PDB file of C-alpha atoms in Angstrom:
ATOM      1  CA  UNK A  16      30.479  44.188  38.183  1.00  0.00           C
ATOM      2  CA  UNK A  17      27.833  46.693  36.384  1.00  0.00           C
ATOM      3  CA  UNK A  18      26.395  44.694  33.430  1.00  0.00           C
ATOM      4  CA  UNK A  19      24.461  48.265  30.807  1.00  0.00           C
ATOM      5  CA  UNK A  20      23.813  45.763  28.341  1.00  0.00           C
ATOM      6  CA  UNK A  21      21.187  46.541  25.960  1.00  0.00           C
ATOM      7  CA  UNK A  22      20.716  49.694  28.309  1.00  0.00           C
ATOM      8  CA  UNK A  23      20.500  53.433  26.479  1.00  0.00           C
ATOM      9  CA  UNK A  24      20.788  56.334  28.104  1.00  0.00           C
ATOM     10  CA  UNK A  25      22.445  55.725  30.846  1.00  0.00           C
ATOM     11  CA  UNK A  26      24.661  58.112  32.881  1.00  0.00           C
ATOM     12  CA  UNK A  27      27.298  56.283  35.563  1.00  0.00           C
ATOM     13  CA  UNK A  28      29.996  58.115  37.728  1.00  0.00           C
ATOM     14  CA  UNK A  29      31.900  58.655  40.542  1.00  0.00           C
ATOM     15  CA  UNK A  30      32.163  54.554  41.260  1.00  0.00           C
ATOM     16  CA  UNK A  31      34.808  52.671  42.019  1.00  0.00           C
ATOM     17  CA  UNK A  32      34.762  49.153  41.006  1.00  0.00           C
ATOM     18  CA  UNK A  33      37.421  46.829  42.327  1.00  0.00           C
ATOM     19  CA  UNK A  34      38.149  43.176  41.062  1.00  0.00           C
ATOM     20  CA  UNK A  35      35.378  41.732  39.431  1.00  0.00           C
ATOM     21  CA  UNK A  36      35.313  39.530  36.624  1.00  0.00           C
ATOM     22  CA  UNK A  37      34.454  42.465  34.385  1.00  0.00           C
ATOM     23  CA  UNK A  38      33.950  45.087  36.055  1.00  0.00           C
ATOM     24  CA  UNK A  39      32.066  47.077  33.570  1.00  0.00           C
ATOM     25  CA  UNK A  40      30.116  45.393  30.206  1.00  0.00           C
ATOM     26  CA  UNK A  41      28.170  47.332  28.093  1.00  0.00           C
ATOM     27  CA  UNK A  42      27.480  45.149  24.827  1.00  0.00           C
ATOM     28  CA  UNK A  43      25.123  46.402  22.161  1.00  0.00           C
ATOM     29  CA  UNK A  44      24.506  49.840  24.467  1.00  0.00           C
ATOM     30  CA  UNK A  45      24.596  53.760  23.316  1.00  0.00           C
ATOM     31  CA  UNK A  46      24.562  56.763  24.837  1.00  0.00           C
ATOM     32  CA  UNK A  47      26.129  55.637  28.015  1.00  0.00           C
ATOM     33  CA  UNK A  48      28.589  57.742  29.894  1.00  0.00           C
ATOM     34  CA  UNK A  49      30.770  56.317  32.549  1.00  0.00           C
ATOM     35  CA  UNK A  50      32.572  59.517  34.044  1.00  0.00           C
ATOM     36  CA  UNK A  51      34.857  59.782  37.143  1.00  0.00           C
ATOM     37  CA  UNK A  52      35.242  56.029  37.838  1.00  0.00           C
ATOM     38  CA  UNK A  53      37.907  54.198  39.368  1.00  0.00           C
ATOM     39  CA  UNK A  54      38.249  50.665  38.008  1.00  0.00           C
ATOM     40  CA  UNK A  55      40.649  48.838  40.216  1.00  0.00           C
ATOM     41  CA  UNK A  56      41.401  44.878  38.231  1.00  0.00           C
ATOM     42  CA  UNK A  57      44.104  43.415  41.028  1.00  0.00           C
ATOM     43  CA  UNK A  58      44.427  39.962  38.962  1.00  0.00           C
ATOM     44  CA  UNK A  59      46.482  39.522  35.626  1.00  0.00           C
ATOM     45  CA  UNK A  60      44.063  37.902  33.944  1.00  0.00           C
ATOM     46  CA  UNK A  61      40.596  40.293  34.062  1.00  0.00           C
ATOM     47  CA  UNK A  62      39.937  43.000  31.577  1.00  0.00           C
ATOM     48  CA  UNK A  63      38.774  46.455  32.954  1.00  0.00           C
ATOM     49  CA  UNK A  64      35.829  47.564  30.849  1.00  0.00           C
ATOM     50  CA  UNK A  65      34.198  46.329  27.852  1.00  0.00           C
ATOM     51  CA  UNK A  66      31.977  48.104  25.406  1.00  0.00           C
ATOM     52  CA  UNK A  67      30.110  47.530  21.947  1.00  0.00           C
ATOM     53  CA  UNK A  68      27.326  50.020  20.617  1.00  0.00           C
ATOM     54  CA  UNK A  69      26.960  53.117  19.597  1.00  0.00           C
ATOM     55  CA  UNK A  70      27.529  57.011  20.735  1.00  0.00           C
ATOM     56  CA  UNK A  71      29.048  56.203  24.099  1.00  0.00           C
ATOM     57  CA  UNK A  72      31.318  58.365  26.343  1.00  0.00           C
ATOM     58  CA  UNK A  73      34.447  57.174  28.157  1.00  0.00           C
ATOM     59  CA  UNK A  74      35.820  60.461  30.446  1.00  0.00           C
ATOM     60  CA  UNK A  75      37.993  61.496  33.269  1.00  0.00           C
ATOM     61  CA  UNK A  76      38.110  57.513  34.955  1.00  0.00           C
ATOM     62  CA  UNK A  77      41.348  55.785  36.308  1.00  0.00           C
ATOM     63  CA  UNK A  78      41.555  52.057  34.859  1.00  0.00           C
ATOM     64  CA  UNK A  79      44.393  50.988  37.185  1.00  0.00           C
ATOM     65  CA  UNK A  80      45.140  47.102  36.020  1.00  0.00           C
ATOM     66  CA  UNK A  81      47.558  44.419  38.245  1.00  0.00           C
ATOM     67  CA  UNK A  82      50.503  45.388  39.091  1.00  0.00           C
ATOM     68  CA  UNK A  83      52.047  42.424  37.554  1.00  0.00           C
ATOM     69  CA  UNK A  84      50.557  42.888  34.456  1.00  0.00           C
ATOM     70  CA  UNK A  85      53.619  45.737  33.747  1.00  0.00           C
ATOM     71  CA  UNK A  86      56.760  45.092  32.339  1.00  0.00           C
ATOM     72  CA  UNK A  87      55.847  41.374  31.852  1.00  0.00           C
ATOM     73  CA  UNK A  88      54.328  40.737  28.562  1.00  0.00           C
ATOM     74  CA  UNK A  89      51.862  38.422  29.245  1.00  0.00           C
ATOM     75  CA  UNK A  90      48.499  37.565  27.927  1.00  0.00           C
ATOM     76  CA  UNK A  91      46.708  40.051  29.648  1.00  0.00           C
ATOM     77  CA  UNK A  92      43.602  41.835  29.070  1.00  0.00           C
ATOM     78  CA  UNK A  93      42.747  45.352  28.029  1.00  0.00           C
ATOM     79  CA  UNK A  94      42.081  48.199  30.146  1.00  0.00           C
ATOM     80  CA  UNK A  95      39.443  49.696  28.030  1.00  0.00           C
ATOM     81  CA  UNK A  96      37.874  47.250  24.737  1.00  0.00           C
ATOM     82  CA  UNK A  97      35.761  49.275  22.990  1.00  0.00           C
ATOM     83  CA  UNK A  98      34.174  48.870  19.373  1.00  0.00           C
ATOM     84  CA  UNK A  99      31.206  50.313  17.290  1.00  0.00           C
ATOM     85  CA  UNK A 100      30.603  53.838  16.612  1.00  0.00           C
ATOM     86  CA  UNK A 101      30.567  57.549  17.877  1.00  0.00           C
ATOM     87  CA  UNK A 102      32.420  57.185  20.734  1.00  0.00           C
ATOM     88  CA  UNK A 103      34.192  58.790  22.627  1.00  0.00           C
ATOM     89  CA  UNK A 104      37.155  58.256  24.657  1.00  0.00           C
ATOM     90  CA  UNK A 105      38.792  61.248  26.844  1.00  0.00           C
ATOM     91  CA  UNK A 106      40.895  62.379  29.941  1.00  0.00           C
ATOM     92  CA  UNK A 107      41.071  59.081  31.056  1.00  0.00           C
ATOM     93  CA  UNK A 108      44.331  57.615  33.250  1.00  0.00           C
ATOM     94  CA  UNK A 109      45.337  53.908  32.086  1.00  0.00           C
ATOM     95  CA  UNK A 110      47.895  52.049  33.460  1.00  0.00           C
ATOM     96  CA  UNK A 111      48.714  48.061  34.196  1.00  0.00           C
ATOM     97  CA  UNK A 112      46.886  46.177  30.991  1.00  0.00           C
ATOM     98  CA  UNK A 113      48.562  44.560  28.138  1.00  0.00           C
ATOM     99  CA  UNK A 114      46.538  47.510  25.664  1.00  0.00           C
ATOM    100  CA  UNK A 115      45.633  50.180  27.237  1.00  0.00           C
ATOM    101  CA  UNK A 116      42.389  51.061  25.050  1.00  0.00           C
ATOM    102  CA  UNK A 117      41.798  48.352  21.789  1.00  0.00           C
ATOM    103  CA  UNK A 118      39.335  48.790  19.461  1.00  0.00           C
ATOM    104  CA  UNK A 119      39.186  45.723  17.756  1.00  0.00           C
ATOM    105  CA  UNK A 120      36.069  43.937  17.383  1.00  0.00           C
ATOM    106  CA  UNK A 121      36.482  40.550  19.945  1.00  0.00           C
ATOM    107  CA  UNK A 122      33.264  38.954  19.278  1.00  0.00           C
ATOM    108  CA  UNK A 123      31.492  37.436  15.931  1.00  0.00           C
ATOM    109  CA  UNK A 124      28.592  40.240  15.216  1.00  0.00           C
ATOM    110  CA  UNK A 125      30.256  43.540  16.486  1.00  0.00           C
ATOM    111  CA  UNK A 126      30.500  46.518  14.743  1.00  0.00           C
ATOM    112  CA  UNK A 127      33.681  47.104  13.575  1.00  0.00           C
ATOM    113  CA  UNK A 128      35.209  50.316  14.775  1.00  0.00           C
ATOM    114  CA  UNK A 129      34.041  53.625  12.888  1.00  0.00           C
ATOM    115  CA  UNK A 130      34.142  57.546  14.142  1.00  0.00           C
ATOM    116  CA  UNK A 131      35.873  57.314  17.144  1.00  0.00           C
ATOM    117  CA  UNK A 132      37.593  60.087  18.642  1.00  0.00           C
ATOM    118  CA  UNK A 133      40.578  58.841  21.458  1.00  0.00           C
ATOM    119  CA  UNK A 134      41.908  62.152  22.824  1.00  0.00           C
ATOM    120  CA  UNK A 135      43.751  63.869  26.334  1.00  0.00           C
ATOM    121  CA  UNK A 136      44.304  60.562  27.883  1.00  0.00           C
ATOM    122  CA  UNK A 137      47.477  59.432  29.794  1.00  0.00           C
ATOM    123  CA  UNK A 138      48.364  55.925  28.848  1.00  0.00           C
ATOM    124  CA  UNK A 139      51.559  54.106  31.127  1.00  0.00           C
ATOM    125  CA  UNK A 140      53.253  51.282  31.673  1.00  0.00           C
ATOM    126  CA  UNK A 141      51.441  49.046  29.359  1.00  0.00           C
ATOM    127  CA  UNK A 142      52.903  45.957  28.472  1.00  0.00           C
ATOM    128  CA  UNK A 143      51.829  45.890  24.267  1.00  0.00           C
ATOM    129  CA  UNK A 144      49.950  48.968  22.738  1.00  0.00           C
ATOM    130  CA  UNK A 145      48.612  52.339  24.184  1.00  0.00           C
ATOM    131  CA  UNK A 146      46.206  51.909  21.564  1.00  0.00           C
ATOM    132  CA  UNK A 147      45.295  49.033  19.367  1.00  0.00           C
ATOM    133  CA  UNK A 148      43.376  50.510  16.213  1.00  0.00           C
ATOM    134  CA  UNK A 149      43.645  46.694  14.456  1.00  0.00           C
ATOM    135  CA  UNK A 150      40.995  46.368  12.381  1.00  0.00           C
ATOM    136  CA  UNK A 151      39.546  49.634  12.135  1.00  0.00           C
ATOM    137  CA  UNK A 152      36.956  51.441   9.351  1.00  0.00           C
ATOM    138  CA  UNK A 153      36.301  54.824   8.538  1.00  0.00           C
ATOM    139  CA  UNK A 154      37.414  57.913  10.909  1.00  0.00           C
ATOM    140  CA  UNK A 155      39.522  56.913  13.657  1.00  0.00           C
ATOM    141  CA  UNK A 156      41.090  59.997  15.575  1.00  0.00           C
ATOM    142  CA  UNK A 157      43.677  59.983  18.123  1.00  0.00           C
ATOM    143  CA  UNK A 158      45.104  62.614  19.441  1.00  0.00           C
ATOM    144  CA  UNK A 159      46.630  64.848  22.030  1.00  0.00           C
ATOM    145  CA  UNK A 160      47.554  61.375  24.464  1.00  0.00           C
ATOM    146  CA  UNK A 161      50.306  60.841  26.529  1.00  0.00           C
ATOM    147  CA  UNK A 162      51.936  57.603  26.788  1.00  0.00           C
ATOM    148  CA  UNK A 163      55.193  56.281  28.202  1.00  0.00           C
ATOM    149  CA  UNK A 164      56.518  52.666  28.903  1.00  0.00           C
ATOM    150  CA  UNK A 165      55.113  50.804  26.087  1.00  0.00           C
ATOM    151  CA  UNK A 166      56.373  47.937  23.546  1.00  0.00           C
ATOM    152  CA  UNK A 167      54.066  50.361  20.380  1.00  0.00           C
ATOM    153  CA  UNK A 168      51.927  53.035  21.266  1.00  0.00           C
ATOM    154  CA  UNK A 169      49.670  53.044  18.241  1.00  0.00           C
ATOM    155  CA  UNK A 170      48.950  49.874  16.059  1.00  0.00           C
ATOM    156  CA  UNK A 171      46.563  50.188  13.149  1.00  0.00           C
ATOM    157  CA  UNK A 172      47.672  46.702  11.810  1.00  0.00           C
ATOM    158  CA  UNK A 173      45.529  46.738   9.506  1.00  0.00           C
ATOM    159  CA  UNK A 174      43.213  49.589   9.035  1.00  0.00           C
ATOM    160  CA  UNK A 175      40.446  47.768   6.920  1.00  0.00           C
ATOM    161  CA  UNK A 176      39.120  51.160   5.079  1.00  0.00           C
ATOM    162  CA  UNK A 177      40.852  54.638   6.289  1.00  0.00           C
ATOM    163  CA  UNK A 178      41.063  56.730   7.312  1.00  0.00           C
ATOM    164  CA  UNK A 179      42.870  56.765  10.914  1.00  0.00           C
ATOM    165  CA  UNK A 180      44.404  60.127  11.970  1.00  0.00           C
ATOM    166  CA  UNK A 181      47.236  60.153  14.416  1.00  0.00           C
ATOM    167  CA  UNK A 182      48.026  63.408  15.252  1.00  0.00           C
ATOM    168  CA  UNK A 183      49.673  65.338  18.071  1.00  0.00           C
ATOM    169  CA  UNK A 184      50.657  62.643  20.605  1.00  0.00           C
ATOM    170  CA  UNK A 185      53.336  62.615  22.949  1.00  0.00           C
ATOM    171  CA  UNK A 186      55.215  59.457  23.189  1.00  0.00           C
ATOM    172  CA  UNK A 187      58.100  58.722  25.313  1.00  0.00           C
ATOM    173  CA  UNK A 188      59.728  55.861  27.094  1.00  0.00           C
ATOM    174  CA  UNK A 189      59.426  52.637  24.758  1.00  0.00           C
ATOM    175  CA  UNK A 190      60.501  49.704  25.920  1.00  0.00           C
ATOM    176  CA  UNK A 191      62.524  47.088  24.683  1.00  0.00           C
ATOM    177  CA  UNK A 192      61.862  43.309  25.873  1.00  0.00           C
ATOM    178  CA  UNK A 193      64.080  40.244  26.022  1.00  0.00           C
ATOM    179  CA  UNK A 194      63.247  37.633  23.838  1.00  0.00           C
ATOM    180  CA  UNK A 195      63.798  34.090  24.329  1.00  0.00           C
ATOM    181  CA  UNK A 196      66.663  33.183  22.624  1.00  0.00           C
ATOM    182  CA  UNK A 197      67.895  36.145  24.014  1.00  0.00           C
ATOM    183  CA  UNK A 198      67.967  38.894  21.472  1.00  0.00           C
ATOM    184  CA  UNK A 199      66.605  41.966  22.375  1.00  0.00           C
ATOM    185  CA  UNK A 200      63.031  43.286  20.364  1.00  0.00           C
ATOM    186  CA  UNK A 201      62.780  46.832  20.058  1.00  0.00           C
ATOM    187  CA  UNK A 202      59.704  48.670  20.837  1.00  0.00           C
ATOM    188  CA  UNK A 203      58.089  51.687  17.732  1.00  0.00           C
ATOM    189  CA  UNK A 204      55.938  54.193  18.072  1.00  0.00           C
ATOM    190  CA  UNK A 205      53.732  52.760  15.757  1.00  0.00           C
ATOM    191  CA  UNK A 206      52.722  49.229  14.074  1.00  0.00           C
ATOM    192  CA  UNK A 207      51.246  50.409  10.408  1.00  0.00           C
ATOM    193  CA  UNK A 208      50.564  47.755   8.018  1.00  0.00           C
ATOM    194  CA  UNK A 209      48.341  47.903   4.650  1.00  0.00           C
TER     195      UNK A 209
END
């Protein structure tokens, strides 16, 4: 994989990154921009990319995840973990992870998540949340996505210290799962709690 940590200033596109461990790891970076990548993860249990820092930029890559990964809801990693501040997160194609993009802090001395704009991506067939906004601080904005074939596509369970706008999403195709005993769990567009 491409390890940027530490790294500033760093500008990486038009790769294509197939089945690593983690294919892309940028912890305690900024002002990185990964642009027109393809990150190919053909195993169920390896995340796509992972990011902590500051004033990175996320655009117009494909994060295609395991094929099995999708309807099974299984304990999967995320196509896109991302936490800190000023990033942002556009035009990108997401499919195949159990989150599609999460921005809940994963590791003891990461920024929590603050001014973060999540916008024009197309989020499908993800197995938990389009977007995982657990744990979240101040200005979280997502908007104008696209997501189908998901159990929630926004969580924001909790939102430590608002606020989070949602605004202007299209969501279509939730799923429902079978539960074991069998009763059947609905999927929402959205998992809000205080």
């Amino acid at each position: 994989g491409i390890n940027l940590d530490g790294i500033r200033y760093v500008h990486v596109e038009q790769l294509t990154v197939r089945n690593n461990q983690l294919p892309i790891q940028a912890h305690d970076s900024s002002s990185i921009a990964l642009r027109y990548l393809k990150i190919m993860v053909l195993t169920a249990d390896k995340a796509g990319v992972s990011i902590w820092g500051a004033n990175n930029y996320v655009c117009d890559n494909a994060f295609i995840g395991a094929a099995g990964n999708f309807p099974a809801y299984l304990n999967n990693p995320e196509g896109l973990l991302i936490t800190g501040e000023g990033h942002v997160v556009c035009h990108n194609s997401i499919t195949h992870f159990r989150d599609a993009i999460t921005l809940a802090p994963r590791f003891s001395g990461q920024a929590p998540a603050r001014s973060i704009d999540i916008y024009g991506n197309d989020i499908f067939d993800v197995a938990d949340d389009g977007v995982e906004a657990d744990y979240t601080f101040h200005n979280i904005r997502i908007f104008k996505n696209r997501m189908r074939n998901y159990l929630s596509a926004v969580s924001t369970q909790p939102s430590v210290a608002g606020p989070t706008y949602i605004f202007r999403n299209e969501f279509f195709s939730m799923m429902a799962i079978e539960t074991s005993p069998p009763s059947k769990t609905v999927s929402s567009p959205y998992k809000i709690s205080e």
